[in-house]
Tab-separated table of N, CA, C and O in Angstrom:
chain	number	residue	atom	x	y	z
V	1	MET	N	-13.816	38.741	18.541
V	1	MET	CA	-14.406	37.448	18.250
V	1	MET	C	-13.418	36.624	17.414
V	1	MET	O	-12.842	37.136	16.452
V	2	PRO	N	-13.220	35.342	17.766
V	2	PRO	CA	-12.285	34.499	17.011
V	2	PRO	C	-12.732	34.307	15.557
V	2	PRO	O	-13.927	34.303	15.252
V	3	ASP	N	-11.762	34.169	14.689
V	3	ASP	CA	-12.043	33.924	13.268
V	3	ASP	C	-12.206	32.413	13.077
V	3	ASP	O	-11.242	31.700	12.790
V	4	TYR	N	-13.431	31.937	13.265
V	4	TYR	CA	-13.690	30.500	13.218
V	4	TYR	C	-13.439	29.896	11.841
V	4	TYR	O	-12.991	28.757	11.731
V	5	GLN	N	-13.700	30.659	10.791
V	5	GLN	CA	-13.448	30.144	9.438
V	5	GLN	C	-11.955	29.886	9.247
V	5	GLN	O	-11.559	28.837	8.739
V	6	LYS	N	-11.131	30.826	9.680
V	6	LYS	CA	-9.682	30.645	9.547
V	6	LYS	C	-9.209	29.461	10.384
V	6	LYS	O	-8.369	28.662	9.942
V	7	MET	N	-9.753	29.340	11.606
V	7	MET	CA	-9.390	28.216	12.469
V	7	MET	C	-9.777	26.890	11.812
V	7	MET	O	-8.998	25.931	11.793
V	8	TYR	N	-10.974	26.817	11.277
V	8	TYR	CA	-11.464	25.602	10.624
V	8	TYR	C	-10.595	25.242	9.417
V	8	TYR	O	-10.189	24.087	9.261
V	9	LEU	N	-10.336	26.224	8.572
V	9	LEU	CA	-9.543	25.957	7.370
V	9	LEU	C	-8.116	25.539	7.719
V	9	LEU	O	-7.540	24.670	7.045
V	10	THR	N	-7.547	26.122	8.771
V	10	THR	CA	-6.213	25.734	9.230
V	10	THR	C	-6.215	24.287	9.700
V	10	THR	O	-5.326	23.495	9.356
V	11	LEU	N	-7.228	23.925	10.478
V	11	LEU	CA	-7.340	22.558	10.979
V	11	LEU	C	-7.548	21.558	9.847
V	11	LEU	O	-6.906	20.511	9.808
V	12	ILE	N	-8.409	21.878	8.919
V	12	ILE	CA	-8.673	20.973	7.797
V	12	ILE	C	-7.423	20.792	6.938
V	12	ILE	O	-7.110	19.676	6.507
V	13	ALA	N	-6.684	21.868	6.684
V	13	ALA	CA	-5.455	21.770	5.889
V	13	ALA	C	-4.426	20.883	6.588
V	13	ALA	O	-3.785	20.038	5.948
V	14	ALA	N	-4.283	21.047	7.902
V	14	ALA	CA	-3.327	20.223	8.653
V	14	ALA	C	-3.772	18.765	8.680
V	14	ALA	O	-2.940	17.853	8.577
V	15	THR	N	-5.068	18.531	8.799
V	15	THR	CA	-5.595	17.169	8.790
V	15	THR	C	-5.337	16.508	7.442
V	15	THR	O	-4.909	15.349	7.375
V	16	GLU	N	-5.567	17.241	6.374
V	16	GLU	CA	-5.314	16.709	5.029
V	16	GLU	C	-3.834	16.392	4.835
V	16	GLU	O	-3.475	15.352	4.271
V	17	ASP	N	-2.957	17.262	5.322
V	17	ASP	CA	-1.516	17.015	5.237
V	17	ASP	C	-1.135	15.743	5.991
V	17	ASP	O	-0.337	14.932	5.508
V	18	ALA	N	-1.705	15.557	7.180
V	18	ALA	CA	-1.401	14.370	7.986
V	18	ALA	C	-1.882	13.102	7.286
V	18	ALA	O	-1.166	12.095	7.252
V	19	ILE	N	-3.074	13.144	6.728
V	19	ILE	CA	-3.611	11.977	6.012
V	19	ILE	C	-2.734	11.652	4.806
V	19	ILE	O	-2.395	10.489	4.568
V	20	ASN	N	-2.346	12.678	4.052
V	20	ASN	CA	-1.487	12.451	2.886
V	20	ASN	C	-0.142	11.861	3.289
V	20	ASN	O	0.399	10.992	2.590
V	21	CYS	N	0.387	12.299	4.405
V	21	CYS	CA	1.654	11.764	4.911
V	21	CYS	C	1.501	10.281	5.245
V	21	CYS	O	2.361	9.457	4.893
V	22	LEU	N	0.418	9.921	5.900
V	22	LEU	CA	0.179	8.517	6.251
V	22	LEU	C	-0.052	7.650	5.017
V	22	LEU	O	0.448	6.520	4.938
V	23	VAL	N	-0.771	8.171	4.037
V	23	VAL	CA	-1.006	7.424	2.797
V	23	VAL	C	0.313	7.189	2.069
V	23	VAL	O	0.585	6.087	1.572
V	24	THR	N	1.167	8.199	2.022
V	24	THR	CA	2.478	8.063	1.379
V	24	THR	C	3.317	7.005	2.084
V	24	THR	O	3.954	6.160	1.428
V	25	ALA	N	3.313	7.020	3.405
V	25	ALA	CA	4.072	6.026	4.169
V	25	ALA	C	3.518	4.629	3.935
V	25	ALA	O	4.282	3.668	3.776
V	26	GLN	N	2.205	4.487	3.906
V	26	GLN	CA	1.594	3.179	3.664
V	26	GLN	C	1.975	2.656	2.288
V	26	GLN	O	2.323	1.482	2.128
V	27	ARG	N	1.911	3.504	1.294
V	27	ARG	CA	2.278	3.083	-0.069
V	27	ARG	C	3.739	2.669	-0.151
V	27	ARG	O	4.084	1.699	-0.835
V	28	ALA	N	4.602	3.392	0.541
V	28	ALA	CA	6.026	3.044	0.551
V	28	ALA	C	6.227	1.679	1.203
V	28	ALA	O	7.007	0.851	0.703
V	29	CYS	N	5.523	1.423	2.296
V	29	CYS	CA	5.631	0.119	2.966
V	29	CYS	C	5.081	-0.999	2.095
V	29	CYS	O	5.655	-2.090	2.041
V	30	GLU	N	3.976	-0.744	1.421
V	30	GLU	CA	3.421	-1.748	0.510
V	30	GLU	C	4.398	-2.062	-0.610
V	30	GLU	O	4.573	-3.223	-0.987
V	31	GLU	N	5.046	-1.040	-1.139
V	31	GLU	CA	6.034	-1.245	-2.206
V	31	GLU	C	7.208	-2.066	-1.692
V	31	GLU	O	7.692	-2.967	-2.373
V	32	LEU	N	7.676	-1.778	-0.483
V	32	LEU	CA	8.753	-2.569	0.107
V	32	LEU	C	8.331	-4.031	0.264
V	32	LEU	O	9.106	-4.940	-0.016
V	33	TYR	N	7.111	-4.240	0.712
V	33	TYR	CA	6.606	-5.600	0.887
V	33	TYR	C	6.543	-6.334	-0.454
V	33	TYR	O	6.955	-7.484	-0.567
V	34	LEU	N	6.034	-5.641	-1.471
V	34	LEU	CA	5.888	-6.278	-2.784
V	34	LEU	C	7.232	-6.574	-3.445
V	34	LEU	O	7.327	-7.497	-4.250
V	35	THR	N	8.252	-5.811	-3.102
V	35	THR	CA	9.558	-6.038	-3.717
V	35	THR	C	10.424	-6.981	-2.896
V	35	THR	O	11.557	-7.274	-3.290
V	36	THR	N	9.923	-7.446	-1.756
V	36	THR	CA	10.640	-8.411	-0.937
V	36	THR	C	10.357	-9.805	-1.479
V	36	THR	O	9.232	-10.117	-1.837
V	37	SER	N	11.369	-10.643	-1.520
V	37	SER	CA	11.184	-11.982	-2.081
V	37	SER	C	10.266	-12.821	-1.198
V	37	SER	O	10.130	-12.586	0.007
V	38	GLU	N	9.645	-13.821	-1.788
V	38	GLU	CA	8.717	-14.712	-1.085
V	38	GLU	C	9.396	-15.418	0.081
V	38	GLU	O	8.820	-15.582	1.147
V	39	SER	N	10.642	-15.824	-0.080
V	39	SER	CA	11.345	-16.537	0.988
V	39	SER	C	11.582	-15.629	2.195
V	39	SER	O	11.534	-16.085	3.334
V	40	GLU	N	11.804	-14.356	1.962
V	40	GLU	CA	11.978	-13.420	3.076
V	40	GLU	C	10.675	-13.236	3.839
V	40	GLU	O	10.681	-13.081	5.046
V	41	HIS	N	9.540	-13.263	3.140
V	41	HIS	CA	8.239	-13.144	3.807
V	41	HIS	C	8.033	-14.312	4.755
V	41	HIS	O	7.620	-14.129	5.895
V	42	LYS	N	8.293	-15.511	4.290
V	42	LYS	CA	8.076	-16.706	5.094
V	42	LYS	C	8.978	-16.707	6.322
V	42	LYS	O	8.563	-17.057	7.408
V	43	CYS	N	10.202	-16.263	6.163
V	43	CYS	CA	11.152	-16.227	7.267
V	43	CYS	C	10.676	-15.258	8.342
V	43	CYS	O	10.687	-15.565	9.523
V	44	LYS	N	10.220	-14.084	7.946
V	44	LYS	CA	9.800	-13.069	8.896
V	44	LYS	C	8.472	-13.397	9.549
V	44	LYS	O	8.221	-13.012	10.675
V	45	GLU	N	7.591	-14.127	8.856
V	45	GLU	CA	6.289	-14.490	9.441
V	45	GLU	C	6.472	-15.447	10.600
V	45	GLU	O	5.683	-15.443	11.536
V	46	GLY	N	7.502	-16.265	10.597
V	46	GLY	CA	7.736	-17.223	11.651
V	46	GLY	C	8.365	-16.639	12.899
V	46	GLY	O	8.467	-17.275	13.915
V	47	GLU	N	8.801	-15.392	12.838
V	47	GLU	CA	9.463	-14.755	13.987
V	47	GLU	C	8.476	-14.393	15.073
V	47	GLU	O	7.342	-14.156	14.908
């Protein structure tokens, strides 16, 4: 019989890792956006 608890815990751990990876990437992008000058924002919005 498959070990469903182990399967579940493995899946949940991998899901949590993936979410944390995405949150880290989002925060890094937000930081890049916040440190970009206002004139660069306006230039890129028009593209």
